[in-house]
Amino acid sequence: MPTQTGKVAIVSGSTKGIGLAIAERMINEGMSVVVSSRTAAEVATIAEGLGDRAIGIACDVADPADCARLVEETVERFGRLDVLVNNAGLGIFKPISEMSIEEWQTQINVNLGGVFYLSKAALPHLSATEDGYVINIGSLASRNTFARGTGYNASKFGLLGMTEAMMLDVRHDGVRVSIV
């Protein structure tokens, strides 16, 4: 096992896929990681499987209060927050004529709102480290449109713009911001 770095990360949407791979890599690099998704039982199971440097905290990123709670519980548990990986997202792929208003709102609120809510809650703690990092997981859909992608493309184009503006907003606060 690598030497523990003392650094702490939150990875949203980290019970499977890209998010889980990111959490595993961070642990392998010596970080402590908070695994998060909406389902408490799934979060607990995944965190337990990742070992003693992982904990699980359920969070619905579409809920600003839940995002604030996730960040606060992380800082209470570990005393700091160094990295936020905004990975949680969803895709609803329908032509605009078939997409409901509720589906549009859900997709925008998870894919774009969730990044805003988590980042806003995390930034004071990230800047306190003077070496904080926000990593937003994007998509090729942030630059390449496709049929049935109205909502998804809009959320990912928005994420690209938000990431670039956020980087300019916080670059003098000891926080780096990137999109992958």
Short mmCIF file of C-alpha atoms in Angstrom, two decimals:
data_model
loop_
_atom_site.label_atom_id
_atom_site.label_comp_id
_atom_site.label_asym_id
_atom_site.label_seq_id
_atom_site.Cartn_x
_atom_site.Cartn_y
_atom_site.Cartn_z
CA MET A 1 0.00 0.00 0.00
CA PRO A 2 1.37 3.45 -0.93
CA THR A 3 2.21 6.06 1.67
CA GLN A 4 -0.80 8.04 2.77
CA THR A 5 -0.65 11.59 1.42
CA GLY A 6 -3.01 13.14 3.95
CA LYS A 7 -5.05 14.53 1.09
CA VAL A 8 -8.82 14.03 0.97
CA ALA A 9 -11.09 13.80 -2.05
CA ILE A 10 -14.82 13.60 -2.68
CA VAL A 11 -15.81 11.74 -5.85
CA SER A 12 -19.48 12.12 -6.74
CA GLY A 13 -21.12 9.31 -8.68
CA SER A 14 -18.39 6.92 -7.58
CA THR A 15 -20.10 3.58 -7.03
CA LYS A 16 -19.49 2.37 -10.59
CA GLY A 17 -17.83 3.17 -13.87
CA ILE A 18 -15.54 6.17 -14.25
CA GLY A 19 -16.23 7.46 -10.74
CA LEU A 20 -15.30 4.17 -9.10
CA ALA A 21 -12.13 3.94 -11.19
CA ILE A 22 -11.18 7.47 -10.10
CA ALA A 23 -11.82 6.65 -6.42
CA GLU A 24 -9.74 3.46 -6.68
CA ARG A 25 -6.86 5.33 -8.32
CA MET A 26 -6.89 8.07 -5.70
CA ILE A 27 -6.76 5.50 -2.91
CA ASN A 28 -3.92 3.71 -4.71
CA GLU A 29 -2.08 7.04 -4.84
CA GLY A 30 -2.42 7.43 -1.07
CA MET A 31 -5.45 9.69 -0.70
CA SER A 32 -8.48 9.27 1.55
CA VAL A 33 -11.67 9.23 -0.52
CA VAL A 34 -15.33 9.86 0.10
CA VAL A 35 -17.39 7.66 -2.20
CA SER A 36 -20.77 9.14 -3.01
CA SER A 37 -23.96 8.49 -4.96
CA ARG A 38 -27.67 8.65 -4.16
CA THR A 39 -28.01 5.13 -2.73
CA ALA A 40 -26.76 4.77 0.85
CA ALA A 41 -26.48 0.97 0.78
CA GLU A 42 -24.50 1.00 -2.46
CA VAL A 43 -22.19 3.73 -1.16
CA ALA A 44 -21.51 1.78 2.04
CA THR A 45 -20.77 -1.45 0.17
CA ILE A 46 -18.37 0.19 -2.29
CA ALA A 47 -16.57 2.18 0.42
CA GLU A 48 -16.09 -0.95 2.52
CA GLY A 49 -14.61 -2.76 -0.48
CA LEU A 50 -12.13 0.06 -1.06
CA GLY A 51 -10.54 -0.28 2.37
CA ASP A 52 -9.87 1.84 5.41
CA ARG A 53 -9.10 5.08 3.55
CA ALA A 54 -12.57 5.21 1.98
CA ILE A 55 -15.85 6.20 3.53
CA GLY A 56 -19.25 6.38 1.92
CA ILE A 57 -21.65 9.29 2.20
CA ALA A 58 -24.86 9.22 0.16
CA CYS A 59 -25.75 12.45 -1.62
CA ASP A 60 -28.25 13.55 -4.26
CA VAL A 61 -26.26 16.16 -6.18
CA ALA A 62 -29.50 17.73 -7.43
CA ASP A 63 -30.18 18.86 -3.84
CA PRO A 64 -28.08 21.86 -2.72
CA ALA A 65 -28.56 21.08 0.98
CA ASP A 66 -27.46 17.48 0.45
CA CYS A 67 -24.32 18.71 -1.33
CA ALA A 68 -23.50 21.06 1.55
CA ARG A 69 -24.01 18.19 4.01
CA LEU A 70 -21.69 15.92 1.99
CA VAL A 71 -18.90 18.50 2.11
CA GLU A 72 -19.42 19.28 5.80
CA GLU A 73 -19.46 15.59 6.81
CA THR A 74 -16.27 15.05 4.82
CA VAL A 75 -14.49 17.92 6.55
CA GLU A 76 -15.80 16.80 9.96
CA ARG A 77 -14.49 13.28 9.35
CA PHE A 78 -11.10 14.11 7.80
CA GLY A 79 -10.46 17.70 8.88
CA ARG A 80 -9.92 18.92 5.33
CA LEU A 81 -10.87 18.66 1.66
CA ASP A 82 -8.26 18.83 -1.11
CA VAL A 83 -9.97 17.52 -4.25
CA LEU A 84 -13.53 17.50 -5.55
CA VAL A 85 -14.29 15.28 -8.53
CA ASN A 86 -17.68 16.14 -10.00
CA ASN A 87 -18.51 12.91 -11.79
CA ALA A 88 -22.21 12.32 -11.03
CA GLY A 89 -24.39 12.66 -14.08
CA LEU A 90 -27.12 11.14 -16.17
CA GLY A 91 -28.19 11.00 -19.77
CA ILE A 92 -31.74 11.16 -21.10
CA PHE A 93 -31.50 10.72 -24.83
CA LYS A 94 -34.66 11.82 -26.66
CA PRO A 95 -35.53 14.28 -29.37
CA ILE A 96 -36.65 17.60 -27.93
CA SER A 97 -40.20 16.89 -29.13
CA GLU A 98 -40.35 13.80 -26.90
CA MET A 99 -38.47 15.08 -23.86
CA SER A 100 -40.68 16.12 -20.97
CA ILE A 101 -40.05 19.29 -19.04
CA GLU A 102 -39.35 17.16 -15.96
CA GLU A 103 -36.71 15.12 -17.84
CA TRP A 104 -35.07 18.34 -19.06
CA GLN A 105 -35.01 19.81 -15.56
CA THR A 106 -33.67 16.60 -14.00
CA GLN A 107 -30.83 16.30 -16.49
CA ILE A 108 -29.80 19.96 -16.21
CA ASN A 109 -30.09 19.94 -12.41
CA VAL A 110 -27.97 16.79 -12.00
CA ASN A 111 -25.36 17.39 -14.72
CA LEU A 112 -24.95 21.13 -14.24
CA GLY A 113 -26.66 22.06 -10.99
CA GLY A 114 -24.90 19.29 -9.07
CA VAL A 115 -21.49 20.58 -10.15
CA PHE A 116 -22.46 24.09 -9.05
CA TYR A 117 -23.88 22.98 -5.68
CA LEU A 118 -20.94 20.73 -4.76
CA SER A 119 -18.32 23.18 -5.99
CA LYS A 120 -19.89 26.11 -4.15
CA ALA A 121 -19.96 24.11 -0.89
CA ALA A 122 -16.42 22.80 -1.38
CA LEU A 123 -14.58 25.95 -2.50
CA PRO A 124 -14.00 27.48 0.95
CA HIS A 125 -12.37 24.23 2.11
CA LEU A 126 -10.41 23.76 -1.11
CA SER A 127 -9.01 27.28 -0.97
CA ALA A 128 -8.04 26.77 2.69
CA THR A 129 -5.55 24.11 1.57
CA GLU A 130 -3.97 26.57 -0.90
CA ASP A 131 -3.65 23.61 -3.29
CA GLY A 132 -7.26 22.60 -3.90
CA TYR A 133 -8.51 21.05 -7.08
CA VAL A 134 -11.92 20.76 -8.75
CA ILE A 135 -12.05 18.19 -11.54
CA ASN A 136 -15.24 18.12 -13.60
CA ILE A 137 -15.88 15.03 -15.66
CA GLY A 138 -17.25 16.17 -18.97
CA SER A 139 -17.96 14.48 -22.23
CA LEU A 140 -17.24 14.79 -25.91
CA ALA A 141 -20.86 15.97 -25.93
CA SER A 142 -19.60 19.30 -24.57
CA ARG A 143 -18.31 20.12 -28.06
CA ASN A 144 -20.04 17.64 -30.39
CA THR A 145 -23.80 17.66 -30.79
CA PHE A 146 -25.81 14.60 -31.78
CA ALA A 147 -29.43 13.71 -32.48
CA ARG A 148 -31.47 12.90 -29.36
CA GLY A 149 -28.93 14.82 -27.28
CA THR A 150 -30.69 18.14 -26.72
CA GLY A 151 -30.68 17.97 -22.92
CA TYR A 152 -27.42 16.08 -22.56
CA ASN A 153 -25.54 18.34 -24.98
CA ALA A 154 -26.92 21.43 -23.26
CA SER A 155 -25.79 20.19 -19.85
CA LYS A 156 -22.30 19.27 -21.07
CA PHE A 157 -21.80 22.47 -23.11
CA GLY A 158 -22.85 24.31 -19.94
CA LEU A 159 -20.39 22.29 -17.87
CA LEU A 160 -17.54 23.26 -20.17
CA GLY A 161 -18.44 26.95 -19.88
CA MET A 162 -18.91 26.70 -16.12
CA THR A 163 -15.55 24.98 -15.70
CA GLU A 164 -13.67 27.57 -17.73
CA ALA A 165 -15.32 30.48 -15.90
CA MET A 166 -14.85 28.84 -12.49
CA MET A 167 -11.16 28.40 -13.27
CA LEU A 168 -10.88 32.15 -13.84
CA ASP A 169 -12.89 32.93 -10.69
CA VAL A 170 -10.77 30.87 -8.29
CA ARG A 171 -7.29 30.73 -9.81
CA HIS A 172 -5.98 33.30 -7.34
CA ASP A 173 -7.55 31.46 -4.39
CA GLY A 174 -5.23 28.46 -4.49
CA VAL A 175 -7.73 26.29 -6.38
CA ARG A 176 -7.22 24.73 -9.79
CA VAL A 177 -10.19 23.74 -11.95
CA SER A 178 -10.12 21.32 -14.89
CA ILE A 179 -12.50 19.41 -17.10
CA VAL A 180 -11.73 15.92 -18.32
#
